[in-house]
């Protein structure tokens, strides 16, 4: 039994209870628990049931209708068959709270690339349901503690209902005798048109109504590619949404939470395997079942943004990244094939030469396999990048192996010898958690965390890297043993591992930043993650979707990106960073070409990050590796993203206060609009920017749904009035995006950001003279120093009369857009940033 439920022991919970508070009313027929904003849980004593109401007394979530059968035998139910198929029929009984006495078995991939993934699973037993509330007492936190009879004479349910964050109510339930209990289930009624949004990085759909799936952090999913017609025709595969090997619902980053259209939000705070049935076998009910002997869930009363605010206040929200991290980023991938360290060094040198020759404006450059390169080369490379205002970014992963690529020789054996790896039940290192012999680091062990800090994180930062990708975290199996699970069973550590992994690294970064205030925030973005109280979101500044395939597949290619990103936003995962160009292309004839690269570049332009990351099989493809047209598309949309950065930062700061997503699905931005709710390839960036990228091969136009209002394309001036669906032209160089008529959100946000540092207006032509930037105080705070880059080249900053001054010289520049970036430090040590874009033009004219 989990430690959090131990407090529910009947003796401790019901004895010596204090007087009832105003938030709880315990009556002869009903018990009512209220939250601080008027939401209520109304519990009937006989028979036991719970109804959640809003402040006006309207039911937002209630029990399933109809009688309950006692001691319901449950037939064997599979959580999908091997390879992600779901063809065998399943049956379920629905009760407000129920526990199953029987067996629950999950079969995982034991090793190799898919270590820890769910292969299949099943359970069978007898379901017991609650009967009547036998005893009720108030709790110190304004809730109620209940003792509930069940259809099993030997067991009671111990239930606590208490107020939670925002307008929400928490329910915790445990079985008095947990021995033999294999699963705990909660069931609720569903409205006929109710939609269920969220659940983390799902790619199959924005609404999970009608779906059965499990929540399990999993590794490496890709579509059927050339075999799709045959695979999609097989029942239970999910058609064009099928992903190998986990099926259409598989995800690297899962969250046990969703927002309903009814309206309410729901969070399940459990890390064991959970199975969800979202109005699938019966349209009037949904159910969640966890492979554990207790249950802990929260219902957020209110819809849309209100529910998101309450849920993410509990689970956490992505932290604001350093300003440079939202800028254009290129990445040199891992060494390919038989590349030697010397070959990799030459590729990096050529990248930097080309960046300088082409005058590309970048904020960061990533190279993965840094730890197998000579230290002198790393220091020289990072110094060269910094001289151009480009931040070096590295890479780490949750395991160590002996491949000579990511880890230096001897580190694999050192991890084994020093006992920092997870163990087998026999107490030996668990070897083989990925390709090649490898061991997973035990981040529950203080010794292992200290080793991780000493051997990976500090060396990376001391070499001058300003951030890194924190990769993997999916490989935990039930037979692994950890130093300290915090009271969790082994089966509960799989989903919990990314939370522990990222939190351990974040604490290391906090210490390092305190020791080196001049370095500013270190950027860490991750692949895996999970929800919780809190989950991993608050320790991250971004997530990448995990090895997208370099193709047009709906299951795992470019079209899968929007559903993934928009589902994550519901759970506070603001910092979605797509792999521009995709990543996985080992199998089949489909490869990254100029068209796909261009469309993916456009797709990323109006999202939180703009980061190239490809490819594992066919080699890294940079913007200059195709043709001049493709390079032009990258330049144009890099500039567009750059112009959107002040708005992105502004939205991010607001989201940290309110939970409001940066990019918003149309169902959230336009509640009640049924057609908007069906759009899974469009989104809003803030309230005024509608984005509808092209995601189909060969398309030179696409249908765009325009919600109510008037919308204007800022480049062409074309106007469309909504609500309406219109086919808009989209030649290869053009991203379909539209501003709400009468707004100019990108310039408005840039002006608000620039004013705090005294940048001159961006709307005046500056092509034939040089001008000075006089950097004032930041929100009345004196500045200690500042650095200024003009179009990626650092310029000198002088101090005159207490002010900082830099010269911008655009004389002789060709017509185009140029960016001035300032990074200043206040006397209190806070780093602040501002960016302003200037457009050159002909003499005597303004733009």
XYZ file of C-alpha atoms in Angstrom, residues 199-202 217-218 251-255 318 502 526-531 535-538 540 542-545 564 568 571 573:
32
model
C -3.664 12.700 -21.648
C -0.208 14.012 -22.620
C 1.608 13.452 -25.892
C -1.061 11.516 -27.778
C 5.631 5.731 -20.827
C 7.016 3.965 -23.888
C 3.352 7.951 -26.235
C 6.687 8.954 -24.735
C 5.112 11.507 -22.412
C 1.796 10.435 -20.865
C -0.335 12.228 -18.332
C 6.852 24.085 -17.881
C 14.362 15.043 -14.315
C 13.326 16.266 -22.216
C 11.698 13.393 -24.056
C 9.825 11.416 -21.401
C 7.686 12.653 -18.571
C 4.678 11.923 -16.449
C 1.995 13.650 -14.396
C 4.801 15.593 -12.069
C 7.889 16.286 -14.141
C 6.557 19.410 -15.913
C 7.897 21.912 -13.386
C 11.449 20.924 -17.556
C 10.440 21.840 -22.963
C 9.790 18.425 -24.476
C 10.527 17.010 -27.877
C 8.030 14.468 -29.242
C 0.868 15.724 -29.908
C 0.358 18.299 -24.116
C -1.296 19.417 -18.948
C 3.542 21.237 -21.151
